[in-house]
Amino acid sequence: MCEEYQKLENKYALFERMFIQLFLEEDIELSVHFGLDNLGEDSLLKDQRFRTHVGKFQRFITGIIEMLSKGPEEAEDIVQVLRIVGRQHGNVRTMSFTAEKWLIFKNVLLSLLCRDNSEKSYSTWSKFISFVIYEIKDSYLEQVW
């Protein structure tokens, strides 16, 4: 999985596509939270708020993958980073991160990461994304309750 991620030529474009799909096709409420709900794809791609979030997400995933590639000794640090992100999202009071939203997010990300990959690769990515979501969601729920 780590090697597959490193081989992705344009990670920013992949995550840009992910947020385009999320904002314009899958869950328009997400775009409302960012104040981007009245923008088409071309305008979104130029919007600094959109570009900033794509960049932050790319750095986040890249950092987690890099930590993962170093071996199991990084596990506690990975969980700590994920839980920090969960707490940060707990401060987002304008939107609730429901199970449905997490599932949509997972499915869109999986569809982009696993376009040409094997079933084993798909399963590995699916487990990884589920783990990421679990830790973020757990920390998020602690923050909002």
mmCIF file of C-alpha atoms in Angstrom:
data_model
loop_
_atom_site.group_PDB
_atom_site.id
_atom_site.type_symbol
_atom_site.label_atom_id
_atom_site.label_comp_id
_atom_site.label_asym_id
_atom_site.label_seq_id
_atom_site.Cartn_x
_atom_site.Cartn_y
_atom_site.Cartn_z
ATOM 1 C CA MET A 1 0.000 0.000 0.000
ATOM 2 C CA CYS A 2 2.767 2.435 0.905
ATOM 3 C CA GLU A 3 4.579 1.654 -2.341
ATOM 4 C CA GLU A 4 1.373 2.103 -4.339
ATOM 5 C CA TYR A 5 0.833 5.492 -2.746
ATOM 6 C CA GLN A 6 4.396 6.585 -3.479
ATOM 7 C CA LYS A 7 3.909 5.623 -7.144
ATOM 8 C CA LEU A 8 0.904 7.923 -7.552
ATOM 9 C CA GLU A 9 2.132 10.586 -9.933
ATOM 10 C CA ASN A 10 -0.096 13.466 -8.902
ATOM 11 C CA LYS A 11 -1.430 13.033 -5.403
ATOM 12 C CA TYR A 12 -2.781 16.581 -5.288
ATOM 13 C CA ALA A 13 -4.895 15.925 -8.402
ATOM 14 C CA LEU A 14 -6.277 12.736 -6.841
ATOM 15 C CA PHE A 15 -7.377 14.539 -3.677
ATOM 16 C CA GLU A 16 -8.639 17.474 -5.713
ATOM 17 C CA ARG A 17 -10.852 15.009 -7.630
ATOM 18 C CA MET A 18 -11.971 13.489 -4.319
ATOM 19 C CA PHE A 19 -13.158 16.829 -2.944
ATOM 20 C CA ILE A 20 -14.778 17.759 -6.280
ATOM 21 C CA GLN A 21 -16.763 14.515 -6.127
ATOM 22 C CA LEU A 22 -17.657 15.065 -2.490
ATOM 23 C CA PHE A 23 -18.673 18.716 -2.915
ATOM 24 C CA LEU A 24 -20.463 18.531 -6.263
ATOM 25 C CA GLU A 25 -21.769 14.986 -6.547
ATOM 26 C CA GLU A 26 -21.882 12.990 -3.341
ATOM 27 C CA ASP A 27 -22.582 15.347 -0.424
ATOM 28 C CA ILE A 28 -23.255 18.958 -1.329
ATOM 29 C CA GLU A 29 -23.671 19.812 2.377
ATOM 30 C CA LEU A 30 -19.884 19.559 2.665
ATOM 31 C CA SER A 31 -19.468 22.393 0.181
ATOM 32 C CA VAL A 32 -21.988 24.485 2.151
ATOM 33 C CA HIS A 33 -19.799 24.183 5.257
ATOM 34 C CA PHE A 34 -16.856 25.624 3.331
ATOM 35 C CA GLY A 35 -19.003 28.352 1.766
ATOM 36 C CA LEU A 36 -18.355 26.794 -1.636
ATOM 37 C CA ASP A 37 -21.865 25.576 -2.417
ATOM 38 C CA ASN A 38 -22.593 27.928 -5.307
ATOM 39 C CA LEU A 39 -19.401 27.208 -7.222
ATOM 40 C CA GLY A 40 -18.938 24.970 -10.229
ATOM 41 C CA GLU A 41 -15.916 22.767 -10.759
ATOM 42 C CA ASP A 42 -13.797 25.402 -12.527
ATOM 43 C CA SER A 43 -14.440 27.944 -9.787
ATOM 44 C CA LEU A 44 -13.755 25.407 -7.046
ATOM 45 C CA LEU A 45 -10.409 24.519 -8.565
ATOM 46 C CA LYS A 46 -9.398 28.178 -8.376
ATOM 47 C CA ASP A 47 -10.809 28.908 -4.919
ATOM 48 C CA GLN A 48 -8.117 29.325 -2.260
ATOM 49 C CA ARG A 49 -10.210 27.742 0.522
ATOM 50 C CA PHE A 50 -10.736 24.650 -1.608
ATOM 51 C CA ARG A 51 -7.091 24.466 -2.658
ATOM 52 C CA THR A 52 -5.929 24.895 0.942
ATOM 53 C CA HIS A 53 -8.108 22.040 2.202
ATOM 54 C CA VAL A 54 -6.959 19.746 -0.618
ATOM 55 C CA GLY A 55 -3.337 20.554 0.237
ATOM 56 C CA LYS A 56 -3.867 19.964 3.958
ATOM 57 C CA PHE A 57 -5.554 16.646 3.265
ATOM 58 C CA GLN A 58 -2.736 15.573 0.944
ATOM 59 C CA ARG A 59 -0.113 16.397 3.580
ATOM 60 C CA PHE A 60 -2.162 14.569 6.227
ATOM 61 C CA ILE A 61 -2.526 11.336 4.218
ATOM 62 C CA THR A 62 1.070 11.493 2.982
ATOM 63 C CA GLY A 63 2.296 11.919 6.557
ATOM 64 C CA ILE A 64 0.260 8.959 7.802
ATOM 65 C CA ILE A 65 1.470 6.749 4.924
ATOM 66 C CA GLU A 66 5.090 7.766 5.575
ATOM 67 C CA MET A 67 4.721 6.936 9.264
ATOM 68 C CA LEU A 68 3.096 3.621 8.368
ATOM 69 C CA SER A 69 5.994 2.747 6.059
ATOM 70 C CA LYS A 70 8.422 3.025 8.990
ATOM 71 C CA GLY A 71 6.837 0.052 10.717
ATOM 72 C CA PRO A 72 4.746 -0.843 13.751
ATOM 73 C CA GLU A 73 6.815 1.299 16.108
ATOM 74 C CA GLU A 74 5.004 4.322 14.623
ATOM 75 C CA ALA A 75 1.531 2.982 15.505
ATOM 76 C CA GLU A 76 1.023 5.115 18.614
ATOM 77 C CA ASP A 77 2.129 8.252 16.794
ATOM 78 C CA ILE A 78 -0.245 7.497 13.911
ATOM 79 C CA VAL A 79 -3.165 7.095 16.313
ATOM 80 C CA GLN A 80 -2.180 10.315 18.066
ATOM 81 C CA VAL A 81 -2.195 12.259 14.769
ATOM 82 C CA LEU A 82 -5.568 10.791 13.789
ATOM 83 C CA ARG A 83 -7.067 11.686 17.148
ATOM 84 C CA ILE A 84 -5.786 15.265 16.860
ATOM 85 C CA VAL A 85 -7.539 15.534 13.491
ATOM 86 C CA GLY A 86 -10.714 14.144 15.079
ATOM 87 C CA ARG A 87 -10.605 16.780 17.814
ATOM 88 C CA GLN A 88 -10.049 19.509 15.218
ATOM 89 C CA HIS A 89 -13.136 18.355 13.328
ATOM 90 C CA GLY A 90 -15.031 18.401 16.631
ATOM 91 C CA ASN A 91 -14.606 22.173 16.545
ATOM 92 C CA VAL A 92 -16.578 22.329 13.290
ATOM 93 C CA ARG A 93 -19.967 23.250 14.718
ATOM 94 C CA THR A 94 -21.637 24.007 11.389
ATOM 95 C CA MET A 95 -21.727 20.379 10.312
ATOM 96 C CA SER A 96 -22.218 16.964 11.842
ATOM 97 C CA PHE A 97 -19.936 14.169 10.670
ATOM 98 C CA THR A 98 -22.449 11.326 10.498
ATOM 99 C CA ALA A 99 -21.830 7.664 9.699
ATOM 100 C CA GLU A 100 -23.309 8.321 6.260
ATOM 101 C CA LYS A 101 -20.803 11.120 5.586
ATOM 102 C CA TRP A 102 -17.898 8.901 6.634
ATOM 103 C CA LEU A 103 -19.112 6.114 4.345
ATOM 104 C CA ILE A 104 -19.435 8.495 1.402
ATOM 105 C CA PHE A 105 -15.941 9.820 2.105
ATOM 106 C CA LYS A 106 -14.517 6.292 2.306
ATOM 107 C CA ASN A 107 -16.181 5.140 -0.907
ATOM 108 C CA VAL A 108 -15.056 8.165 -2.910
ATOM 109 C CA LEU A 109 -11.479 7.903 -1.649
ATOM 110 C CA LEU A 110 -11.378 4.146 -2.287
ATOM 111 C CA SER A 111 -12.729 4.555 -5.810
ATOM 112 C CA LEU A 112 -9.929 6.990 -6.640
ATOM 113 C CA LEU A 113 -7.079 5.151 -4.916
ATOM 114 C CA CYS A 114 -8.027 1.736 -6.310
ATOM 115 C CA ARG A 115 -8.925 2.451 -9.923
ATOM 116 C CA ASP A 116 -6.485 -0.045 -11.413
ATOM 117 C CA ASN A 117 -5.595 -2.137 -8.401
ATOM 118 C CA SER A 118 -6.172 -5.740 -7.421
ATOM 119 C CA GLU A 119 -8.787 -7.017 -4.988
ATOM 120 C CA LYS A 120 -6.046 -7.474 -2.375
ATOM 121 C CA SER A 121 -4.958 -3.875 -2.804
ATOM 122 C CA TYR A 122 -8.571 -2.715 -2.542
ATOM 123 C CA SER A 123 -9.005 -4.700 0.667
ATOM 124 C CA THR A 124 -5.814 -3.221 2.146
ATOM 125 C CA TRP A 125 -6.810 0.357 1.288
ATOM 126 C CA SER A 126 -10.309 -0.283 2.632
ATOM 127 C CA LYS A 127 -8.948 -1.497 5.975
ATOM 128 C CA PHE A 128 -6.539 1.438 6.168
ATOM 129 C CA ILE A 129 -9.257 4.009 5.463
ATOM 130 C CA SER A 130 -11.581 2.289 7.950
ATOM 131 C CA PHE A 131 -8.853 2.518 10.600
ATOM 132 C CA VAL A 132 -8.254 6.203 9.835
ATOM 133 C CA ILE A 133 -11.980 6.948 10.026
ATOM 134 C CA TYR A 134 -12.423 4.920 13.226
ATOM 135 C CA GLU A 135 -9.743 6.853 15.108
ATOM 136 C CA ILE A 136 -10.807 10.250 13.780
ATOM 137 C CA LYS A 137 -14.479 9.544 14.445
ATOM 138 C CA ASP A 138 -13.828 8.251 17.972
ATOM 139 C CA SER A 139 -11.879 11.373 18.871
ATOM 140 C CA TYR A 140 -14.434 13.594 17.103
ATOM 141 C CA LEU A 141 -17.294 12.069 19.107
ATOM 142 C CA GLU A 142 -15.383 12.533 22.383
ATOM 143 C CA GLN A 143 -14.985 16.198 21.452
ATOM 144 C CA VAL A 144 -18.635 16.871 20.588
ATOM 145 C CA TRP A 145 -20.228 14.900 23.468
#
